[in-house]
Tab-separated table of C-alpha atoms in Angstrom:
chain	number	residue	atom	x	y	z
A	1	UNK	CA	73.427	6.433	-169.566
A	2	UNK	CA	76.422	4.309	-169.673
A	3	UNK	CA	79.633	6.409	-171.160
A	4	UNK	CA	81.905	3.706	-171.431
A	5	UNK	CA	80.295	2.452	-174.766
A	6	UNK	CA	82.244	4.060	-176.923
A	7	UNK	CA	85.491	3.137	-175.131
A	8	UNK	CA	87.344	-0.757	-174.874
A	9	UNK	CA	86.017	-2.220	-171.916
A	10	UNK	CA	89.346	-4.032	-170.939
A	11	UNK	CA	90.963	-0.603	-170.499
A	12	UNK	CA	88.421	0.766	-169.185
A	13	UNK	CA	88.702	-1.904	-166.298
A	14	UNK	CA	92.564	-1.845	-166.519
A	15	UNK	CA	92.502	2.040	-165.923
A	16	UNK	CA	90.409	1.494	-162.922
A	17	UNK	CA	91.936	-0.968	-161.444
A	18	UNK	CA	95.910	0.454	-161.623
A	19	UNK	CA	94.004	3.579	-159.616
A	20	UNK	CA	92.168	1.206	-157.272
A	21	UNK	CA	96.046	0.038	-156.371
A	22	UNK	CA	96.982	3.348	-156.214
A	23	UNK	CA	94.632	5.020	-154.298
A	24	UNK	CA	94.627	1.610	-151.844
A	25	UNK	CA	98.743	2.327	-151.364
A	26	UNK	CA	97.897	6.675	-150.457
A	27	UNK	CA	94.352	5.534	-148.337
A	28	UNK	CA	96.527	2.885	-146.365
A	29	UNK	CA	99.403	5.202	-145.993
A	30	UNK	CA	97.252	7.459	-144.400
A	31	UNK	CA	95.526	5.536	-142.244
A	32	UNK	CA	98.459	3.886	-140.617
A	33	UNK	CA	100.082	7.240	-140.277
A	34	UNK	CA	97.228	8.221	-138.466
A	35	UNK	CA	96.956	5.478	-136.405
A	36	UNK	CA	101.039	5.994	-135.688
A	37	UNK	CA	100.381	9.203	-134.168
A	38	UNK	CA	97.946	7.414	-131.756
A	39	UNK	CA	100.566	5.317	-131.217
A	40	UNK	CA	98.488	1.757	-132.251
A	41	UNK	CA	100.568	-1.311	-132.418
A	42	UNK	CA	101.770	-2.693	-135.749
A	43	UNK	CA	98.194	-4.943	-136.014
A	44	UNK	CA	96.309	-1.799	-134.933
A	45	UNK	CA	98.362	0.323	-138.045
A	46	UNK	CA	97.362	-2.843	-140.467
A	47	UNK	CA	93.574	-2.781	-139.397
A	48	UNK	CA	92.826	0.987	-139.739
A	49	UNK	CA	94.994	1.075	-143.225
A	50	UNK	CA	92.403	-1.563	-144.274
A	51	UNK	CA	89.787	0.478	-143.044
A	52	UNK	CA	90.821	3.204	-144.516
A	53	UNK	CA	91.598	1.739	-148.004
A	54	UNK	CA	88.818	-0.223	-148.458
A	55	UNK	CA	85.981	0.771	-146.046
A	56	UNK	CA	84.283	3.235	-149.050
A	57	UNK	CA	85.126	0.857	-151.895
A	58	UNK	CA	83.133	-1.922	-149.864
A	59	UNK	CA	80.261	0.541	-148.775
A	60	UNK	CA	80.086	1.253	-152.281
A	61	UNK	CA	79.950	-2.016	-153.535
A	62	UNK	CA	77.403	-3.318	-151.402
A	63	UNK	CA	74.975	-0.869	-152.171
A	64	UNK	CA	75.643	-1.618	-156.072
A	65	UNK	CA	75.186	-4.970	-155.343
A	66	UNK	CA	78.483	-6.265	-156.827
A	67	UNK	CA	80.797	-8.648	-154.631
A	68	UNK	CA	83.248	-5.701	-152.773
A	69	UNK	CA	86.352	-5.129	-154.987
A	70	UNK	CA	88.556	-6.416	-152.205
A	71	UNK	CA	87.483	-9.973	-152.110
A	72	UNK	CA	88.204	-10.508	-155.841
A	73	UNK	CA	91.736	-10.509	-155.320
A	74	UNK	CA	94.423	-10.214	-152.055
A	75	UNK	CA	96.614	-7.844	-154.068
A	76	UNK	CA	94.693	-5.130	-151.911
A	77	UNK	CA	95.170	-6.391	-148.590
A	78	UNK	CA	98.862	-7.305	-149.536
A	79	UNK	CA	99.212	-3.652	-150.639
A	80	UNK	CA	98.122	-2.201	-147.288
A	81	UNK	CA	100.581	-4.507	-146.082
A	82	UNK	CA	103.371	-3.047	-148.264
A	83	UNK	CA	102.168	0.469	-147.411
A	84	UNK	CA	102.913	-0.416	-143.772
A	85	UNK	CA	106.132	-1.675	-144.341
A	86	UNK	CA	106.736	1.456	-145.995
A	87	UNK	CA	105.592	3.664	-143.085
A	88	UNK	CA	107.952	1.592	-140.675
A	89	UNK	CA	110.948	1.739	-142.581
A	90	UNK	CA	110.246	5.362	-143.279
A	91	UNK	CA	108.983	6.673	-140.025
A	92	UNK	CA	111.678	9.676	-139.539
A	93	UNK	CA	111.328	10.806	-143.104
A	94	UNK	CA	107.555	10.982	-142.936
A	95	UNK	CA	107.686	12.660	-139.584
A	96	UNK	CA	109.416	15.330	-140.781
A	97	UNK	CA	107.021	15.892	-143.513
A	98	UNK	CA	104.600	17.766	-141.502
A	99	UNK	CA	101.896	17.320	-144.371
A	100	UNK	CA	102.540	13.656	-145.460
A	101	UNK	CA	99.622	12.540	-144.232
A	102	UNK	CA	97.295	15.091	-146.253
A	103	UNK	CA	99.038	14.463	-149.265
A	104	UNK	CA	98.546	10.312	-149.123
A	105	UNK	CA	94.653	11.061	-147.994
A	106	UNK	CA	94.317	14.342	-150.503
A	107	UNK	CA	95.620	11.084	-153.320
A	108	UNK	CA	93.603	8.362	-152.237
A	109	UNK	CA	90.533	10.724	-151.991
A	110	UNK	CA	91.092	11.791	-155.510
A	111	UNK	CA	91.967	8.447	-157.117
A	112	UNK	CA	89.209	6.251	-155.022
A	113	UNK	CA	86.409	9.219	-156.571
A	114	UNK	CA	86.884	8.397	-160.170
A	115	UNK	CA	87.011	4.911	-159.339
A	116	UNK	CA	83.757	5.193	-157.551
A	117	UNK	CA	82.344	7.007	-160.169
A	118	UNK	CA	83.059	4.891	-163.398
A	119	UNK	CA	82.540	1.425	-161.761
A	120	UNK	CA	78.438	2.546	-160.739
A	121	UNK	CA	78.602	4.391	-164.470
A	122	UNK	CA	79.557	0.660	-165.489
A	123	UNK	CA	76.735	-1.104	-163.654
A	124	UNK	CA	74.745	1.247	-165.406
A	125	UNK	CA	73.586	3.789	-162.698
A	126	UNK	CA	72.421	7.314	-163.481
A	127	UNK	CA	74.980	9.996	-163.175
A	128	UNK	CA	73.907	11.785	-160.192
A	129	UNK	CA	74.139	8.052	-158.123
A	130	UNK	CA	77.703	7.835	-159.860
A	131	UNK	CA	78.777	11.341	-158.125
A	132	UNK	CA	77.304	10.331	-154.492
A	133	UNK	CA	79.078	6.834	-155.085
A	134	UNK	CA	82.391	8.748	-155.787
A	135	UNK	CA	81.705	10.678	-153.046
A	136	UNK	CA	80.947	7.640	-150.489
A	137	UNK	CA	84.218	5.346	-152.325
A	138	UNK	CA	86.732	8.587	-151.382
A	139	UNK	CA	85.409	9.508	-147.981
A	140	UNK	CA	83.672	6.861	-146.216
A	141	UNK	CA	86.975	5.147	-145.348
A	142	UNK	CA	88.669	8.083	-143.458
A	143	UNK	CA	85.275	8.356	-141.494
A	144	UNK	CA	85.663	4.789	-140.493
A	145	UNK	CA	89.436	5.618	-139.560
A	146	UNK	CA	88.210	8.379	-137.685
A	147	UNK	CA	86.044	6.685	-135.477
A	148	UNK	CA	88.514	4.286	-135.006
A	149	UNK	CA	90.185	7.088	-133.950
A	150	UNK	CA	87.217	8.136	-131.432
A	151	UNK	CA	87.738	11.753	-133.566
A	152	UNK	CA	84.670	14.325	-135.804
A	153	UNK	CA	85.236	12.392	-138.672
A	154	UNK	CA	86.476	14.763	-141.232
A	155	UNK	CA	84.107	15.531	-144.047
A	156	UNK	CA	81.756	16.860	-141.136
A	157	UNK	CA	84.330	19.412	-140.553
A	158	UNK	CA	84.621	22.696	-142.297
A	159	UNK	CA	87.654	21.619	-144.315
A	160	UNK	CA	86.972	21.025	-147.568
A	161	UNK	CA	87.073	17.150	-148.732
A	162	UNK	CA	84.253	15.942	-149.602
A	163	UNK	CA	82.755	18.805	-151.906
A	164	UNK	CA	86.473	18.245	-153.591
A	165	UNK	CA	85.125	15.316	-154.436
A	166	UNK	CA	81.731	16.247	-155.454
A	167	UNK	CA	82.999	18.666	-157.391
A	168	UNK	CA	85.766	16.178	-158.718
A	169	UNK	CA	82.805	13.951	-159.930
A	170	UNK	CA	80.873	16.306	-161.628
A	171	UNK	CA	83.959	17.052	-163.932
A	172	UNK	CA	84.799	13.568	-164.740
A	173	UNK	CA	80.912	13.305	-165.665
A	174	UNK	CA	81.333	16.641	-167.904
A	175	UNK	CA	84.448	15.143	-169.955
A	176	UNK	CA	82.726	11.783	-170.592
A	177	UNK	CA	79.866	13.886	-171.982
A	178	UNK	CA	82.373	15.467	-174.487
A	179	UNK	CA	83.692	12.462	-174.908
A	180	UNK	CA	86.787	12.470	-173.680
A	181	UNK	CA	88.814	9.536	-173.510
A	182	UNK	CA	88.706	7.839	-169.907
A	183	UNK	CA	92.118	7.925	-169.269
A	184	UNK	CA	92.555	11.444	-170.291
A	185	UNK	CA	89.581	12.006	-168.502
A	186	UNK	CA	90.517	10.379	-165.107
A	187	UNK	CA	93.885	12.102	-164.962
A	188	UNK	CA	92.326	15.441	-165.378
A	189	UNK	CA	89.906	15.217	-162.369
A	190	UNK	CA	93.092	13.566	-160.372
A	191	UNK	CA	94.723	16.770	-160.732
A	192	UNK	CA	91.268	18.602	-160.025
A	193	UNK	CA	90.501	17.204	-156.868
A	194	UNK	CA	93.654	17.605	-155.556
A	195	UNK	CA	94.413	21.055	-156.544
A	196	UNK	CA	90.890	22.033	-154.732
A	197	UNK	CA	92.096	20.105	-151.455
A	198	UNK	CA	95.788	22.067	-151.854
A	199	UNK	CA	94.263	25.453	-152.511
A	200	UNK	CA	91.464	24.861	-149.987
A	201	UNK	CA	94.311	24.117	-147.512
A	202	UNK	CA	96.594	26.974	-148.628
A	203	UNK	CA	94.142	29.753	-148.825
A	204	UNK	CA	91.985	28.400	-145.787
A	205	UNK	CA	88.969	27.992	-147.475
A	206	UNK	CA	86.428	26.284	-146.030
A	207	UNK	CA	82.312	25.868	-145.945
A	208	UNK	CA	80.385	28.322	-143.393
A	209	UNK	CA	79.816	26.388	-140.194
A	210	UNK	CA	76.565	25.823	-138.390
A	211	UNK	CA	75.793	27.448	-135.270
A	212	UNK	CA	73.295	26.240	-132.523
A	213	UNK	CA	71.220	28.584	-130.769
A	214	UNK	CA	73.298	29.510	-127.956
A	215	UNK	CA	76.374	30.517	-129.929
């Protein structure tokens, strides 16, 4: 069922892509903070901010079958470039923002979701591919930055991230059902998703963890 019928297709599209920008600015923030602390060169930084901002957008867009979101235009590649201009200049400030980093990845997870979700809603998927497409667009990035990072990628971690996102999709699905408009909608499950990962963090809650048979 597509739900964008009953909306203008050119904002749908604009809407989408002013939070692909955004969420590619938080995702390559991220990454090259990341890659910072593991003190990687400035090309190192560059090439795990890309990886990070564009590794689930292109996973997802590739298994949609559309040309990867990237290659349509270098405003995304010159934005990861911008975001690590911004992480140079502002090294001392971000360093003594203990939590920087989880607030750039908690953003891009959030606004790369609903991003996820309405462009395989647009190629006409069913909803429950949309969700799992949401899911992949908003986490598959920081598991590529992760290995980069030779690190347990995150989502397989007890912290929660990618059931924020999960659950992130399944509300964006809900207020297109009620028909909500798009940009109402997508700015409610924004603040959704990342009041999950904030509470999850605050309140340490997490999933149950699996034990092997010698624990």
């Amino acid at each position: 069922m597509n739900y964008t019928l009953s909306y203008d297709p050119e904002f749908v599209h604009t809407v989408i892509q002013v939070i692909e920008f955004l969420g590619t600015f938080a995702f390559a923030i991220s990454g090259i903070r990341h890659a910072a602390a593991h003190h990687f060169d400035w090309f190192g930084g560059f090439v795990c901010g890309v990886a990070v901002a564009i590794g689930g957008g292109t996973i997802r867009d590739v298994m949609l079958g559309v040309t990867p979101f990237w290659m349509t235009s270098p405003f995304y590649l010159v934005c990861t470039a911008l975001a690590q201009v911004f992480v140079i200049i502002f090294a001392r400030s971000l360093k003594r923002l203990d939590n920087a980093w989880f607030a750039f990845d908690t953003l891009g997870l959030a606004l790369f979701t609903i991003a996820g979700m309405q462009k395989t809603i647009d190629c006409g998927h069913p909803i429950w591919v949309a969700i799992l497409m949401g899911c992949v667009t908003g986490s598959a990035g920081g598991v590529i930055r992760d290995i980069f990072l030779t690190r347990t990628a995150l989502i397989f971690k007890k912290e929660i991230y990618a059931m924020a996102s999960i659950a992130g999709g399944i509300l964006y699905w809900l207020l297109l059902v009620m028909n909500i408009n798009v940009g109402l909608a997508a700015t409610l499950t924004f603040f959704f998703i990342c009041l999950v990962r904030f509470l999850a963090m605050r309140y340490h809650i997490s999933l149950p963890t699996l034990h092997s048979e010698e624990d």
